[in-house]
């Protein structure tokens, strides 16, 4: 493949190459970049023509970077990061701030019931930067630098991502006094109840396998990706809800139902792009997140 001298390098094309490396597929890379798959494919073809190299091996079962593609991606990482830094500085200046925010992507529950209540601890630790808490479910946003840190319940794949396991979150089954109607919690047969559980919005979570393993699928009356939705339904007496224990206990009026066997705990992961993890503000934010999870009951 010969280089086309008429086609200059475009930083967007390099970003697309990095997204393919980080996510492993064209569709995931396109989603991370917020563009169509055809756009990513076209940009990669343009980049290959500019460099005179085959960067992506297109196969029937997907795509992967060639040796040349991996080498170019590694060389492009600092360039791409500097471009993102320029964009973030410009964003801060437009907002009238001289300090770049740290952006943390997490689920609704983590933001509202783990991070937000612990926010004062971050200032006590000496943070001098604004914080953006973004309610998102998609870990690949890190590949496109839509966030600096992400907290997810499933460990992600990707050589460019660093993942640290956080303190587990215990799960339990909870119902209101109205729903129980005087029945003893220990006498509840879950197969005869209305179960309110999570869907697979955040991946195949261990508790979903637990429900299947105990033959409770037919008892499921509602599935949702919203922890607040499950809590509201339980408080309204709609059924027995599977909830994070710290969240349910904070509500104050729900009764815990003994499960037929121990429920699996949630295993949250703190994820950061390897290019960012040593930046002082990011390091401080990581320590704060670890502390916030360690303080959960």
GROMACS .gro file of C-alpha atoms in nm:
model
  297
    1UNK     CA    1   0.000   0.000   0.000
    2UNK     CA    2   0.154   0.332  -0.108
    3UNK     CA    3   0.104   0.653   0.079
    4UNK     CA    4  -0.116   0.915  -0.083
    5UNK     CA    5   0.070   1.245  -0.036
    6UNK     CA    6  -0.250   1.442  -0.106
    7UNK     CA    7  -0.426   1.318   0.207
    8UNK     CA    8  -0.304   1.483   0.532
    9UNK     CA    9  -0.351   1.316   0.867
   10UNK     CA   10  -0.673   1.404   1.046
   11UNK     CA   11  -0.686   1.380   1.429
   12UNK     CA   12  -1.043   1.247   1.400
   13UNK     CA   13  -0.913   0.950   1.202
   14UNK     CA   14  -0.655   0.876   1.470
   15UNK     CA   15  -0.928   0.896   1.737
   16UNK     CA   16  -1.129   0.639   1.544
   17UNK     CA   17  -0.829   0.406   1.527
   18UNK     CA   18  -0.784   0.435   1.904
   19UNK     CA   19  -1.154   0.366   1.958
   20UNK     CA   20  -1.129   0.046   1.753
   21UNK     CA   21  -0.828  -0.062   1.957
   22UNK     CA   22  -1.006   0.013   2.284
   23UNK     CA   23  -1.347  -0.136   2.203
   24UNK     CA   24  -1.260  -0.419   1.963
   25UNK     CA   25  -1.537  -0.368   1.708
   26UNK     CA   26  -1.642  -0.111   1.450
   27UNK     CA   27  -1.989  -0.080   1.599
   28UNK     CA   28  -1.859  -0.021   1.952
   29UNK     CA   29  -1.601   0.226   1.823
   30UNK     CA   30  -1.870   0.414   1.632
   31UNK     CA   31  -2.088   0.426   1.944
   32UNK     CA   32  -1.799   0.554   2.153
   33UNK     CA   33  -1.726   0.823   1.896
   34UNK     CA   34  -2.089   0.918   1.849
   35UNK     CA   35  -2.088   0.859   1.472
   36UNK     CA   36  -2.218   0.602   1.224
   37UNK     CA   37  -2.028   0.280   1.157
   38UNK     CA   38  -1.987   0.387   0.795
   39UNK     CA   39  -1.817   0.708   0.912
   40UNK     CA   40  -1.562   0.518   1.118
   41UNK     CA   41  -1.498   0.277   0.830
   42UNK     CA   42  -1.450   0.562   0.586
   43UNK     CA   43  -1.213   0.749   0.816
   44UNK     CA   44  -1.001   0.439   0.873
   45UNK     CA   45  -0.976   0.385   0.498
   46UNK     CA   46  -0.865   0.747   0.462
   47UNK     CA   47  -0.605   0.703   0.737
   48UNK     CA   48  -0.471   0.388   0.574
   49UNK     CA   49  -0.442   0.571   0.242
   50UNK     CA   50  -0.262   0.861   0.410
   51UNK     CA   51  -0.008   0.637   0.580
   52UNK     CA   52   0.023   0.373   0.311
   53UNK     CA   53  -0.037   0.099   0.568
   54UNK     CA   54  -0.305  -0.155   0.643
   55UNK     CA   55  -0.412  -0.069   0.997
   56UNK     CA   56  -0.725  -0.280   1.041
   57UNK     CA   57  -0.778  -0.644   0.958
   58UNK     CA   58  -1.141  -0.672   0.843
   59UNK     CA   59  -1.274  -1.023   0.894
   60UNK     CA   60  -1.613  -1.192   0.886
   61UNK     CA   61  -1.615  -1.217   1.266
   62UNK     CA   62  -1.516  -0.855   1.326
   63UNK     CA   63  -1.210  -0.636   1.306
   64UNK     CA   64  -0.878  -0.608   1.482
   65UNK     CA   65  -0.575  -0.387   1.445
   66UNK     CA   66  -0.282  -0.518   1.248
   67UNK     CA   67   0.070  -0.492   1.386
   68UNK     CA   68   0.106  -0.163   1.200
   69UNK     CA   69  -0.229  -0.048   1.337
   70UNK     CA   70  -0.123  -0.121   1.695
   71UNK     CA   71   0.205   0.066   1.645
   72UNK     CA   72   0.029   0.370   1.496
   73UNK     CA   73  -0.234   0.365   1.771
   74UNK     CA   74   0.037   0.364   2.039
   75UNK     CA   75   0.212   0.658   1.872
   76UNK     CA   76  -0.119   0.843   1.831
   77UNK     CA   77  -0.229   0.811   2.195
   78UNK     CA   78  -0.030   1.113   2.325
   79UNK     CA   79  -0.146   1.323   2.029
   80UNK     CA   80  -0.508   1.232   2.084
   81UNK     CA   81  -0.480   1.303   2.455
   82UNK     CA   82  -0.335   1.647   2.391
   83UNK     CA   83  -0.620   1.724   2.152
   84UNK     CA   84  -0.871   1.622   2.417
   85UNK     CA   85  -0.690   1.835   2.673
   86UNK     CA   86  -0.715   2.135   2.441
   87UNK     CA   87  -1.089   2.070   2.404
   88UNK     CA   88  -1.136   2.041   2.780
   89UNK     CA   89  -0.940   2.359   2.849
   90UNK     CA   90  -1.152   2.541   2.592
   91UNK     CA   91  -1.467   2.405   2.755
   92UNK     CA   92  -1.353   2.528   3.097
   93UNK     CA   93  -1.268   2.872   2.961
   94UNK     CA   94  -1.608   2.899   2.793
   95UNK     CA   95  -1.769   2.820   3.127
   96UNK     CA   96  -1.558   3.084   3.301
   97UNK     CA   97  -1.344   2.839   3.497
   98UNK     CA   98  -0.967   2.805   3.494
   99UNK     CA   99  -0.981   2.454   3.640
  100UNK     CA  100  -1.078   2.156   3.428
  101UNK     CA  101  -1.355   1.942   3.578
  102UNK     CA  102  -1.314   1.576   3.659
  103UNK     CA  103  -1.596   1.381   3.496
  104UNK     CA  104  -1.719   1.059   3.656
  105UNK     CA  105  -1.960   0.832   3.472
  106UNK     CA  106  -2.168   0.599   3.688
  107UNK     CA  107  -2.512   0.448   3.726
  108UNK     CA  108  -2.801   0.638   3.878
  109UNK     CA  109  -2.772   0.453   4.210
  110UNK     CA  110  -2.397   0.506   4.245
  111UNK     CA  111  -2.429   0.880   4.180
  112UNK     CA  112  -2.728   0.945   4.405
  113UNK     CA  113  -2.655   0.707   4.692
  114UNK     CA  114  -2.280   0.655   4.699
  115UNK     CA  115  -2.097   0.954   4.551
  116UNK     CA  116  -2.330   1.247   4.618
  117UNK     CA  117  -2.358   1.174   4.994
  118UNK     CA  118  -1.976   1.153   5.014
  119UNK     CA  119  -1.910   1.474   4.822
  120UNK     CA  120  -1.801   1.672   5.129
  121UNK     CA  121  -1.519   1.419   5.179
  122UNK     CA  122  -1.377   1.513   4.840
  123UNK     CA  123  -1.345   1.879   4.939
  124UNK     CA  124  -1.195   1.775   5.275
  125UNK     CA  125  -0.931   1.579   5.081
  126UNK     CA  126  -0.819   1.903   4.916
  127UNK     CA  127  -0.995   1.887   4.579
  128UNK     CA  128  -0.983   2.223   4.400
  129UNK     CA  129  -1.157   2.116   4.080
  130UNK     CA  130  -1.525   2.101   3.983
  131UNK     CA  131  -1.685   1.760   3.956
  132UNK     CA  132  -1.924   1.639   3.686
  133UNK     CA  133  -2.127   1.330   3.785
  134UNK     CA  134  -2.273   1.178   3.468
  135UNK     CA  135  -2.547   0.915   3.482
  136UNK     CA  136  -2.447   0.671   3.207
  137UNK     CA  137  -2.441   0.298   3.153
  138UNK     CA  138  -2.190   0.265   2.871
  139UNK     CA  139  -1.828   0.204   2.971
  140UNK     CA  140  -1.698   0.267   2.619
  141UNK     CA  141  -1.747   0.637   2.679
  142UNK     CA  142  -1.397   0.625   2.827
  143UNK     CA  143  -1.254   0.533   2.490
  144UNK     CA  144  -1.394   0.855   2.348
  145UNK     CA  145  -1.301   1.045   2.666
  146UNK     CA  146  -1.662   1.140   2.735
  147UNK     CA  147  -1.565   1.082   3.098
  148UNK     CA  148  -1.241   1.061   3.297
  149UNK     CA  149  -1.350   0.787   3.536
  150UNK     CA  150  -1.627   0.530   3.519
  151UNK     CA  151  -1.782   0.303   3.781
  152UNK     CA  152  -1.938  -0.015   3.646
  153UNK     CA  153  -2.073  -0.342   3.785
  154UNK     CA  154  -1.895  -0.552   3.523
  155UNK     CA  155  -1.520  -0.543   3.465
  156UNK     CA  156  -1.453  -0.401   3.118
  157UNK     CA  157  -1.225  -0.533   2.849
  158UNK     CA  158  -0.959  -0.318   2.683
  159UNK     CA  159  -0.584  -0.289   2.714
  160UNK     CA  160  -0.605   0.090   2.745
  161UNK     CA  161  -0.832   0.074   3.052
  162UNK     CA  162  -0.716   0.030   3.410
  163UNK     CA  163  -0.974  -0.128   3.644
  164UNK     CA  164  -0.970  -0.142   4.022
  165UNK     CA  165  -1.223  -0.344   4.217
  166UNK     CA  166  -1.415  -0.145   4.478
  167UNK     CA  167  -1.581  -0.264   4.798
  168UNK     CA  168  -1.869  -0.500   4.723
  169UNK     CA  169  -2.229  -0.382   4.755
  170UNK     CA  170  -2.452  -0.630   4.936
  171UNK     CA  171  -2.789  -0.709   4.778
  172UNK     CA  172  -3.109  -0.808   4.953
  173UNK     CA  173  -3.479  -0.871   4.903
  174UNK     CA  174  -3.713  -0.611   5.050
  175UNK     CA  175  -4.086  -0.555   5.084
  176UNK     CA  176  -4.315  -0.305   5.252
  177UNK     CA  177  -4.531  -0.377   5.556
  178UNK     CA  178  -4.842  -0.333   5.342
  179UNK     CA  179  -4.724  -0.597   5.097
  180UNK     CA  180  -4.634  -0.843   5.374
  181UNK     CA  181  -4.974  -0.785   5.542
  182UNK     CA  182  -4.856  -0.932   5.872
  183UNK     CA  183  -4.679  -1.233   5.724
  184UNK     CA  184  -4.349  -1.338   5.877
  185UNK     CA  185  -4.057  -1.255   5.642
  186UNK     CA  186  -3.893  -1.592   5.710
  187UNK     CA  187  -4.209  -1.775   5.597
  188UNK     CA  188  -4.221  -1.608   5.254
  189UNK     CA  189  -4.201  -1.843   4.955
  190UNK     CA  190  -4.058  -1.628   4.679
  191UNK     CA  191  -4.203  -1.853   4.409
  192UNK     CA  192  -4.550  -1.736   4.514
  193UNK     CA  193  -4.463  -1.367   4.533
  194UNK     CA  194  -4.431  -1.082   4.283
  195UNK     CA  195  -4.060  -1.024   4.232
  196UNK     CA  196  -3.922  -0.688   4.118
  197UNK     CA  197  -3.572  -0.725   3.976
  198UNK     CA  198  -3.313  -0.568   3.748
  199UNK     CA  199  -3.305  -0.614   3.374
  200UNK     CA  200  -2.985  -0.666   3.176
  201UNK     CA  201  -2.927  -0.297   3.095
  202UNK     CA  202  -2.586  -0.314   3.265
  203UNK     CA  203  -2.491  -0.659   3.141
  204UNK     CA  204  -2.564  -1.005   3.273
  205UNK     CA  205  -2.545  -0.933   3.646
  206UNK     CA  206  -2.486  -1.223   3.889
  207UNK     CA  207  -2.819  -1.170   4.065
  208UNK     CA  208  -3.006  -1.242   3.740
  209UNK     CA  209  -2.841  -1.583   3.726
  210UNK     CA  210  -2.934  -1.630   4.094
  211UNK     CA  211  -3.302  -1.572   4.010
  212UNK     CA  212  -3.288  -1.826   3.727
  213UNK     CA  213  -3.096  -2.081   3.934
  214UNK     CA  214  -3.362  -2.077   4.208
  215UNK     CA  215  -3.651  -2.121   3.964
  216UNK     CA  216  -3.791  -1.774   4.030
  217UNK     CA  217  -3.820  -1.648   3.673
  218UNK     CA  218  -4.195  -1.713   3.661
  219UNK     CA  219  -4.244  -1.502   3.975
  220UNK     CA  220  -4.084  -1.192   3.820
  221UNK     CA  221  -4.348  -0.920   3.785
  222UNK     CA  222  -4.121  -0.633   3.681
  223UNK     CA  223  -3.774  -0.581   3.541
  224UNK     CA  224  -3.603  -0.242   3.517
  225UNK     CA  225  -3.257  -0.090   3.501
  226UNK     CA  226  -3.360   0.175   3.756
  227UNK     CA  227  -3.275   0.122   4.123
  228UNK     CA  228  -3.503   0.411   4.214
  229UNK     CA  229  -3.779   0.245   4.014
  230UNK     CA  230  -3.740  -0.076   4.213
  231UNK     CA  231  -3.740   0.116   4.541
  232UNK     CA  232  -4.051   0.316   4.450
  233UNK     CA  233  -4.235  -0.002   4.352
  234UNK     CA  234  -4.136  -0.175   4.676
  235UNK     CA  235  -4.241   0.124   4.888
  236UNK     CA  236  -4.578   0.125   4.708
  237UNK     CA  237  -4.637  -0.237   4.805
  238UNK     CA  238  -4.601  -0.377   4.453
  239UNK     CA  239  -4.387  -0.676   4.546
  240UNK     CA  240  -4.054  -0.804   4.676
  241UNK     CA  241  -3.772  -0.598   4.529
  242UNK     CA  242  -3.410  -0.695   4.482
  243UNK     CA  243  -3.216  -0.390   4.599
  244UNK     CA  244  -2.871  -0.278   4.714
  245UNK     CA  245  -2.885  -0.304   5.093
  246UNK     CA  246  -2.747   0.047   5.165
  247UNK     CA  247  -3.014   0.195   4.940
  248UNK     CA  248  -3.301  -0.004   5.089
  249UNK     CA  249  -3.190   0.055   5.449
  250UNK     CA  250  -3.173   0.429   5.387
  251UNK     CA  251  -3.541   0.424   5.288
  252UNK     CA  252  -3.614   0.319   5.646
  253UNK     CA  253  -3.953   0.149   5.603
  254UNK     CA  254  -3.879  -0.173   5.415
  255UNK     CA  255  -3.840  -0.519   5.566
  256UNK     CA  256  -3.565  -0.754   5.445
  257UNK     CA  257  -3.681  -1.097   5.328
  258UNK     CA  258  -3.442  -1.388   5.392
  259UNK     CA  259  -3.337  -1.540   5.057
  260UNK     CA  260  -3.329  -1.918   5.001
  261UNK     CA  261  -2.952  -1.888   4.962
  262UNK     CA  262  -2.701  -1.607   4.982
  263UNK     CA  263  -2.748  -1.346   4.713
  264UNK     CA  264  -2.436  -1.253   4.515
  265UNK     CA  265  -2.292  -0.914   4.598
  266UNK     CA  266  -2.245  -0.643   4.339
  267UNK     CA  267  -1.880  -0.612   4.241
  268UNK     CA  268  -1.821  -0.253   4.130
  269UNK     CA  269  -1.513  -0.152   3.933
  270UNK     CA  270  -1.346   0.186   3.911
  271UNK     CA  271  -1.220   0.233   3.556
  272UNK     CA  272  -0.983   0.494   3.418
  273UNK     CA  273  -0.796   0.530   3.092
  274UNK     CA  274  -0.430   0.446   3.148
  275UNK     CA  275  -0.327   0.776   2.986
  276UNK     CA  276  -0.512   0.970   3.259
  277UNK     CA  277  -0.465   0.774   3.581
  278UNK     CA  278  -0.153   0.962   3.700
  279UNK     CA  279  -0.292   1.313   3.656
  280UNK     CA  280  -0.311   1.460   4.013
  281UNK     CA  281  -0.680   1.553   3.998
  282UNK     CA  282  -0.771   1.211   3.858
  283UNK     CA  283  -0.564   1.035   4.124
  284UNK     CA  284  -0.739   1.232   4.399
  285UNK     CA  285  -1.080   1.154   4.251
  286UNK     CA  286  -0.989   0.783   4.241
  287UNK     CA  287  -0.892   0.786   4.611
  288UNK     CA  288  -1.221   0.958   4.694
  289UNK     CA  289  -1.428   0.701   4.504
  290UNK     CA  290  -1.249   0.414   4.680
  291UNK     CA  291  -1.318   0.579   5.018
  292UNK     CA  292  -1.684   0.641   4.936
  293UNK     CA  293  -1.743   0.273   4.853
  294UNK     CA  294  -1.545   0.154   5.155
  295UNK     CA  295  -1.782   0.354   5.379
  296UNK     CA  296  -2.097   0.173   5.263
  297UNK     CA  297  -2.273  -0.048   5.521
   0.00000   0.00000   0.00000
